[in-house]
Short mmCIF file of C-alpha atoms in Angstrom, two decimals:
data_model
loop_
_atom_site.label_atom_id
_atom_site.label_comp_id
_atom_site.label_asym_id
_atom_site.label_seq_id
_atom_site.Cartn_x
_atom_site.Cartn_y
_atom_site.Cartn_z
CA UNK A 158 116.25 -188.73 -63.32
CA UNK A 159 112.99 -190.45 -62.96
CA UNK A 160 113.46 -194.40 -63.98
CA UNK A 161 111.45 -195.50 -66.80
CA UNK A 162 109.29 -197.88 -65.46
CA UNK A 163 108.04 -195.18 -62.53
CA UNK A 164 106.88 -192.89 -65.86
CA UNK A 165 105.59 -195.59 -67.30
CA UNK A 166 103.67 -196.62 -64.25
CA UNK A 167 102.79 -192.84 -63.74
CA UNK A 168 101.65 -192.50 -66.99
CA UNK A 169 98.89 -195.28 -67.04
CA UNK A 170 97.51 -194.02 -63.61
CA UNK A 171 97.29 -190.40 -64.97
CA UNK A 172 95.38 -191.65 -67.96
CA UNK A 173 93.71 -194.12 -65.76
CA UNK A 174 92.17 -191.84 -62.63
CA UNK A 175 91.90 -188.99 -64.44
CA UNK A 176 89.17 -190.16 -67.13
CA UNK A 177 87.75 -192.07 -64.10
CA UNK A 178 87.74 -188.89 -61.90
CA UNK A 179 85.72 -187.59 -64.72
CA UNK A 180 82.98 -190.05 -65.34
CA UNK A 181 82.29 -191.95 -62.17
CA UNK A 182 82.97 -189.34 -59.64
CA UNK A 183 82.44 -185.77 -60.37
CA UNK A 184 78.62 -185.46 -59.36
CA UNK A 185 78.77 -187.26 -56.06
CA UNK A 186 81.75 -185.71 -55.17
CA UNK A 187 80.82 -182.30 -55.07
CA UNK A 188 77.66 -183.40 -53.63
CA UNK A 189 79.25 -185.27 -50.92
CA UNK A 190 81.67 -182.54 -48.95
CA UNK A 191 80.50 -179.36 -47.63
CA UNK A 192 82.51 -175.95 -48.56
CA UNK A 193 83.93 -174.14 -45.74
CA UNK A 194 80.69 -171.93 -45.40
CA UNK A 195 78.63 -169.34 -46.77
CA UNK A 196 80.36 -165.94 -48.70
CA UNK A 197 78.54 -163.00 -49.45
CA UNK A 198 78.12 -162.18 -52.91
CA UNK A 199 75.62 -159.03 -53.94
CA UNK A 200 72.37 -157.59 -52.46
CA UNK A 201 69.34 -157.46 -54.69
CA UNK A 202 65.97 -155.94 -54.59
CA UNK A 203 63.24 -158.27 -52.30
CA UNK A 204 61.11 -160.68 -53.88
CA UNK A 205 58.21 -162.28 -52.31
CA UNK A 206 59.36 -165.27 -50.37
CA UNK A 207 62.74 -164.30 -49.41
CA UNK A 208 63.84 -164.43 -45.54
CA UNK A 209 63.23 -161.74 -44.08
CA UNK A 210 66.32 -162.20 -41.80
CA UNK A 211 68.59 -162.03 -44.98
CA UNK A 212 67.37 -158.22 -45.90
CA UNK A 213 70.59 -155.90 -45.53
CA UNK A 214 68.72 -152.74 -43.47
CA UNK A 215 71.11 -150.27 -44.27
CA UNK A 216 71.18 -150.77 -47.99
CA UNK A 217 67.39 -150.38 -47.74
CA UNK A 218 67.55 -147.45 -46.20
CA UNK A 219 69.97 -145.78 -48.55
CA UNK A 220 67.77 -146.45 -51.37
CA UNK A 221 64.11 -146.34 -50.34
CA UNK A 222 64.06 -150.19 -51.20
CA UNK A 223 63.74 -153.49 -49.29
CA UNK A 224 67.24 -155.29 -50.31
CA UNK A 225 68.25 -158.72 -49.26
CA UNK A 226 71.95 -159.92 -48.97
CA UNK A 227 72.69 -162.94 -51.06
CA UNK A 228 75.32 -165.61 -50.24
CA UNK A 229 76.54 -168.36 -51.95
CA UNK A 230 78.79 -171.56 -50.74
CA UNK A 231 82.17 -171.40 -50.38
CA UNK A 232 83.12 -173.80 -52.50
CA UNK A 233 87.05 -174.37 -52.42
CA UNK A 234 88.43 -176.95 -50.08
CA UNK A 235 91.11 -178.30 -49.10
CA UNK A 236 92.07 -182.60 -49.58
CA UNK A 237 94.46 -183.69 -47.30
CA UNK A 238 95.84 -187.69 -48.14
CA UNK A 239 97.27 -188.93 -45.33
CA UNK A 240 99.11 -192.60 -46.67
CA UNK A 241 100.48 -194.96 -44.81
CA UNK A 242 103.76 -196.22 -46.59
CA UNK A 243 105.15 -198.53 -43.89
CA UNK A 244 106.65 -202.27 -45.03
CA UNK A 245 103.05 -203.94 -44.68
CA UNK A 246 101.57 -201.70 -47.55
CA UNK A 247 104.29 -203.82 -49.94
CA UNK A 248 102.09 -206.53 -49.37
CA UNK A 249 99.13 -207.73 -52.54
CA UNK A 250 98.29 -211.28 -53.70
CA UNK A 251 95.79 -209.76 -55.81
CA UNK A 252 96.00 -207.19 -58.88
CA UNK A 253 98.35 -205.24 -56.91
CA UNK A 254 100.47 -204.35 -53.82
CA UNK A 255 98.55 -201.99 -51.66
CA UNK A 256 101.44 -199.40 -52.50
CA UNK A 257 99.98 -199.62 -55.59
CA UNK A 258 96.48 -199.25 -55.09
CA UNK A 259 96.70 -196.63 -52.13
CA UNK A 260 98.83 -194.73 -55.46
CA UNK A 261 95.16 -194.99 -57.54
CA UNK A 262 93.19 -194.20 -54.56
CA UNK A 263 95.35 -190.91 -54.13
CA UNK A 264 95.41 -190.13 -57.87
CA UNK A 265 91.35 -190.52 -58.43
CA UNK A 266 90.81 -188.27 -55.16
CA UNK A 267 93.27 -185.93 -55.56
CA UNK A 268 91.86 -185.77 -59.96
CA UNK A 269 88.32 -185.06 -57.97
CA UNK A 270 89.21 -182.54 -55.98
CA UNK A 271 91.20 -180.51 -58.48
CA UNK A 272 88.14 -180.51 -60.80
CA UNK A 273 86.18 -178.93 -58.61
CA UNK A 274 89.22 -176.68 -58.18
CA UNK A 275 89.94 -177.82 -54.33
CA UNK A 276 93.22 -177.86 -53.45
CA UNK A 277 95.21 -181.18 -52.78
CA UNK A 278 98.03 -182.14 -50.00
CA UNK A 279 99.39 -184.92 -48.56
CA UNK A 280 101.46 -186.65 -45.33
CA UNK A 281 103.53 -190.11 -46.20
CA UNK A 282 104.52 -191.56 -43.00
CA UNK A 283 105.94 -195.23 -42.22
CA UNK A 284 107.02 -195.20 -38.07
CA UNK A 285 107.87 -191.55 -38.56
CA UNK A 286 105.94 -188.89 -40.94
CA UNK A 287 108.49 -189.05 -44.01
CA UNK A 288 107.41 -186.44 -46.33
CA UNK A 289 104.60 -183.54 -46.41
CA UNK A 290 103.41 -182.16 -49.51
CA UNK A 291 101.63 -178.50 -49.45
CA UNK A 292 98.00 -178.27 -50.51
CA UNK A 293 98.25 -177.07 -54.02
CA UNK A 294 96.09 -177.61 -57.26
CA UNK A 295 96.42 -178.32 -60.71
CA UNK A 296 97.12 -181.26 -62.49
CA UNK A 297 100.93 -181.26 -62.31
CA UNK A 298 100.55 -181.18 -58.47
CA UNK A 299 98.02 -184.17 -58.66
CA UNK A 300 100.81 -186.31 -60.46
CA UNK A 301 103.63 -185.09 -57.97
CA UNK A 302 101.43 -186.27 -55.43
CA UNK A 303 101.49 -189.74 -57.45
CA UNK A 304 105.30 -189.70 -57.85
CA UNK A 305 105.82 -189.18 -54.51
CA UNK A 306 103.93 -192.86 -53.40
CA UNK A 307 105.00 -194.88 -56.37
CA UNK A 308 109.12 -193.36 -56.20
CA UNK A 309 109.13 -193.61 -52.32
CA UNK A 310 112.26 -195.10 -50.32
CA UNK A 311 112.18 -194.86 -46.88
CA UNK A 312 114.72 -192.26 -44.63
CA UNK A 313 115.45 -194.86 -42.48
CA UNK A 314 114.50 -198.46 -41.41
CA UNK A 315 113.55 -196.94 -38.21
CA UNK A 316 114.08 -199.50 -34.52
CA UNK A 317 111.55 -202.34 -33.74
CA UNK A 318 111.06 -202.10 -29.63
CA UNK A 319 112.73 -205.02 -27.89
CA UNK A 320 110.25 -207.34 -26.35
CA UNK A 321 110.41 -210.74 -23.93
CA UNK A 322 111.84 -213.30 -26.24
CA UNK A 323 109.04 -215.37 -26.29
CA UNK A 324 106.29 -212.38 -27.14
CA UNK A 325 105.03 -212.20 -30.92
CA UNK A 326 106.30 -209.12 -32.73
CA UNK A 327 103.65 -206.14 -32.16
CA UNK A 328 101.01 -205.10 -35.19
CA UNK A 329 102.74 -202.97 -37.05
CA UNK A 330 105.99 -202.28 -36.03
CA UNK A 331 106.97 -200.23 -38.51
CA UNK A 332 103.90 -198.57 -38.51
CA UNK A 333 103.05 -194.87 -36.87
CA UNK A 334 99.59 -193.63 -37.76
CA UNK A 335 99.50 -191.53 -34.37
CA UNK A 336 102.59 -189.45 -35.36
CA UNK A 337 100.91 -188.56 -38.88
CA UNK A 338 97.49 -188.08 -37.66
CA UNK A 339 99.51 -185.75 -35.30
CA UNK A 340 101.09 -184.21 -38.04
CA UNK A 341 97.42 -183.51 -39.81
CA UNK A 342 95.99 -181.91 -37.22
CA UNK A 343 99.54 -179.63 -36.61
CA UNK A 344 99.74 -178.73 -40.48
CA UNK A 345 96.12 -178.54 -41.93
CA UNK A 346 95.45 -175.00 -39.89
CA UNK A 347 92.07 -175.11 -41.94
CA UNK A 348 89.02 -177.84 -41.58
CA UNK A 349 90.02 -179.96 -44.38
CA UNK A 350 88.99 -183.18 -45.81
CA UNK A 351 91.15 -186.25 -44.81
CA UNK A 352 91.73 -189.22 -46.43
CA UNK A 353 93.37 -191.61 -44.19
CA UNK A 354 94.72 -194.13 -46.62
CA UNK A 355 96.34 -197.40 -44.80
CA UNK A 356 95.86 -201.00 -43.70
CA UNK A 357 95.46 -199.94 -40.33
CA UNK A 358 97.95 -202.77 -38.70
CA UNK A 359 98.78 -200.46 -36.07
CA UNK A 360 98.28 -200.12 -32.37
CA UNK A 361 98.17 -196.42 -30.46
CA UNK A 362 96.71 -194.22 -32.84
CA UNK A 363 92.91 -194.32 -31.52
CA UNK A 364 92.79 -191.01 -29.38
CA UNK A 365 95.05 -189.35 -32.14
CA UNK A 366 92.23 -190.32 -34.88
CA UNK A 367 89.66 -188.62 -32.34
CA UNK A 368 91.64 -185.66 -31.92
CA UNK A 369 91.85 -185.33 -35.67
CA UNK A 370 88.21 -186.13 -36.44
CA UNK A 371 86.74 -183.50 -33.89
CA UNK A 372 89.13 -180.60 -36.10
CA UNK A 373 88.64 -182.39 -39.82
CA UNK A 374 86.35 -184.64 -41.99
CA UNK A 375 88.15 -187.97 -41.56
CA UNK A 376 87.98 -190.67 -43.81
CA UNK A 377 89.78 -194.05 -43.28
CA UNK A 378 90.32 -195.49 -46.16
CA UNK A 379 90.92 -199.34 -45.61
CA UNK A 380 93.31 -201.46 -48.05
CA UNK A 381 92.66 -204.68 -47.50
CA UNK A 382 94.15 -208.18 -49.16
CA UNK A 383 91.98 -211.12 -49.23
CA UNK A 384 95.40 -213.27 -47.56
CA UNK A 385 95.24 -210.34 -44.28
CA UNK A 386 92.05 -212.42 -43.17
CA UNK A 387 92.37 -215.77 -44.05
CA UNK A 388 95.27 -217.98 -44.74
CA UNK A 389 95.91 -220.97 -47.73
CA UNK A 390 96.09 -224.38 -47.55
CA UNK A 391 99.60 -224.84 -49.10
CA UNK A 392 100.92 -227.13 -46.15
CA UNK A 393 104.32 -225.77 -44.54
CA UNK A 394 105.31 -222.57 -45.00
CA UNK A 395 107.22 -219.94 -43.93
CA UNK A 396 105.89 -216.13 -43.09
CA UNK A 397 107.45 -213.18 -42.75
CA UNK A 398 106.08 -210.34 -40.85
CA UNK A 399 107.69 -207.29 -43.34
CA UNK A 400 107.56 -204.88 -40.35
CA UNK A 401 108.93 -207.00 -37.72
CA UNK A 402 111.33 -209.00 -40.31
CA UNK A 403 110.89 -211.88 -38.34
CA UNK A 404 109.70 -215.39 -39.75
CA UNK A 405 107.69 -217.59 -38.59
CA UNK A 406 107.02 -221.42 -39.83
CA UNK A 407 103.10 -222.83 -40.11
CA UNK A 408 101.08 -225.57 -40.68
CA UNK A 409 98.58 -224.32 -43.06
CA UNK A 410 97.25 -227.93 -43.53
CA UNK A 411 96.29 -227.83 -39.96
CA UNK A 412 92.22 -226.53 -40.51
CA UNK A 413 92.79 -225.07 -36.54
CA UNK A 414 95.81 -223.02 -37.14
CA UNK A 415 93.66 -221.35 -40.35
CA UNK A 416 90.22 -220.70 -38.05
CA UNK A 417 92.50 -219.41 -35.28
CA UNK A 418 94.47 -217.07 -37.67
CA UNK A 419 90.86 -215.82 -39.63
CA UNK A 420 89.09 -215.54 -35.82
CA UNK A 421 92.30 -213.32 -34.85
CA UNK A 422 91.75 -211.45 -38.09
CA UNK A 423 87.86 -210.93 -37.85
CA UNK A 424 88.50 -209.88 -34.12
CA UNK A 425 90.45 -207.29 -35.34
CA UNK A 426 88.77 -205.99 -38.14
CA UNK A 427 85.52 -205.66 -35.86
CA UNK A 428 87.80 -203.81 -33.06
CA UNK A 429 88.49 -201.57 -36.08
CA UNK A 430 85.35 -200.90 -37.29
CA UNK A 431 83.85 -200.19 -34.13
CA UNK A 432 86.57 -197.69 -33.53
CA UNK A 433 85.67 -195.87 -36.96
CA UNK A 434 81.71 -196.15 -35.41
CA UNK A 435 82.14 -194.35 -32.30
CA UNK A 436 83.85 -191.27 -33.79
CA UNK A 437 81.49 -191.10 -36.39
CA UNK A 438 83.45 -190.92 -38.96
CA UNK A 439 82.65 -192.59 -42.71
CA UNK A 440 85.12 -194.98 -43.88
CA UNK A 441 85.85 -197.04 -47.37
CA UNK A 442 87.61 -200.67 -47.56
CA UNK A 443 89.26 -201.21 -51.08
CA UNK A 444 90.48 -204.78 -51.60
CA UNK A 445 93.69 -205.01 -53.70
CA UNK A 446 92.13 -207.37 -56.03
CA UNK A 447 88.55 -205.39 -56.71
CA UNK A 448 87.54 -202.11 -58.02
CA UNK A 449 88.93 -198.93 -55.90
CA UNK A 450 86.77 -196.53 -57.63
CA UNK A 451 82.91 -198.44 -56.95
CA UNK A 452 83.71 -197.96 -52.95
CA UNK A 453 84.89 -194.47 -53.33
CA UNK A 454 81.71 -193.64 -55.58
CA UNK A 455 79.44 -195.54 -52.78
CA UNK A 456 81.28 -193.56 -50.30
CA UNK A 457 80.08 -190.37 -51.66
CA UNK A 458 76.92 -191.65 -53.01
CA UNK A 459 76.09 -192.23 -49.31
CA UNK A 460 77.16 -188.69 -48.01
CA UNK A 461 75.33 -186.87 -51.00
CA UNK A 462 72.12 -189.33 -49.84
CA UNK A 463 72.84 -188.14 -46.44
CA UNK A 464 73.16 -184.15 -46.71
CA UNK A 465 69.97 -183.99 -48.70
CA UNK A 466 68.23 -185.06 -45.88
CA UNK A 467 69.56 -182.88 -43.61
#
């Protein structure tokens, strides 16, 4: 029995991505992603013009007339989402939780792809890959995909690795993204595109994003809360690090303890970043408190601008 305020919450996304999927991002998107090649379709008669390198010989010869082969773009792909469901996601100061938006971000891809009648799976992972859903299509898949993100509960709290006891608590301790970038490249037997959907507080999954890159068309897809980079002035306070479960108790007041905690931030961000650079890979941030579809639309503006001029 699904509980009323996940249908509820389904509902308004379906209405939501789906119109959105329709308007803002149909164009670029099939503008932006390459099919999986070229498939033959008919021969026809030669005009003047045509490559010569395309005429099929042995027709030709059968009939006494020049005939060139004709081939057309195979169009159907396949979407892989790749989410990252681990305790930090649960965090949003903004419009919403990251849960929450990575939800939209999966419904308004996974809406685009099946309108251009790609098909659409997915990997939910926290420190372990939880649950894999088979590429499919249709729009009953797409909101299965959905259900599966907003109605998630976790197999297990999983073991935080014991540390000195004066060492901070490790980014993202709860957090896997080798094991399910693993788990794309050991599923997804096809080149398919990837949508790598997480904050990205995790440590160890470089060479496994590398591996997966050189196989599919990556895309990180960043969530981001304006509170991950910079913290308030609201004097003392207590944090809690949702992956470690450990607290911590700071002087927000104290101007230093902000520009050390925003340098740490930026530090990593740019470590990031660079990462994303030197694979070559495109990537998206979406901030929990702004639009998710404008980046996705510039995303694929950018690739459409891109394979034109190739």
């Amino acid at each position: 029995m699904i509980p009323r305020e996940l249908l509820a919450a389904l509902r308004t996304i379906e209405i939501h991505t789906a119109r959105l999927a329709n308007e803002n991002l149909s164009g670029t998107y099939t503008s932006s992603f390459k099919g999986q090649g070229l498939a033959f379709r008919e021969v026809r008669p030669y005009q003047m013009g045509d490559d010569v390198r395309s005429i099929d010989w042995n027709v030709s010869a059968r009939m006494n007339e020049t005939f060139v082969k004709v081939f057309v773009e195979e169009r159907e792909m396949t979407v892989m989402l790749v989410v990252d469901l681990s305790p930090s996601e649960r965090f949003g100061t903004q419009r919403a939780p990251k849960t929450r938006v990575a939800s939209e971000v999966a419904a308004l891809l996974a809406f685009s792809a099946i309108r251009n009648n790609d098909r659409v799976g997915m990997i939910l992972s926290t420190n372990q890959v939880e649950r894999i859903v088979p590429p499919k299509k249709g729009e009953k898949h797409v909101m299965r995909v959905v259900r599966e993100i907003l109605g998630f509960e976790p197999r297990s709290a999983g073991v935080v690795a014991a540390r000195a006891p004066d060492a901070p608590p490790p980014l993202g301790a709860q957090t896997d993204l080798k094991t399910a970038l693993e788990a794309l490249v050991g599923v997804a037997r096809r080149r398919s595109i990837a949508f790598v959907v997480s904050d990205f507080f995790a440590q160890g999954y470089e060479r496994a994003l590398a591996v997966a890159a050189r196989k599919h068309d990556v895309i990180p897809v960043v969530l981001v809360d304006p509170r991950d980079m910079e913290l308030p002035d609201v004097g003392l306070a207590t944090f809690e690090d949702l992956e470690s479960g450990e607290s911590v108790l700071v002087d927000t007041s104290d101007p230093h303890v902000r520009a050390s905690y925003a340098d740490a931030m930026k530090k990593l961000a740019l470590a990031r970043s660079q990462a994303f650079l030197k694979l070559g890979v495109d990537t998206v941030e979406i901030r929990t408190g702004g639009s998710f579809v404008k980046p996705l639309r510039d995303l694929f503006a950018r690739r459409a601008r891109r394979m034109r001029t190739r």
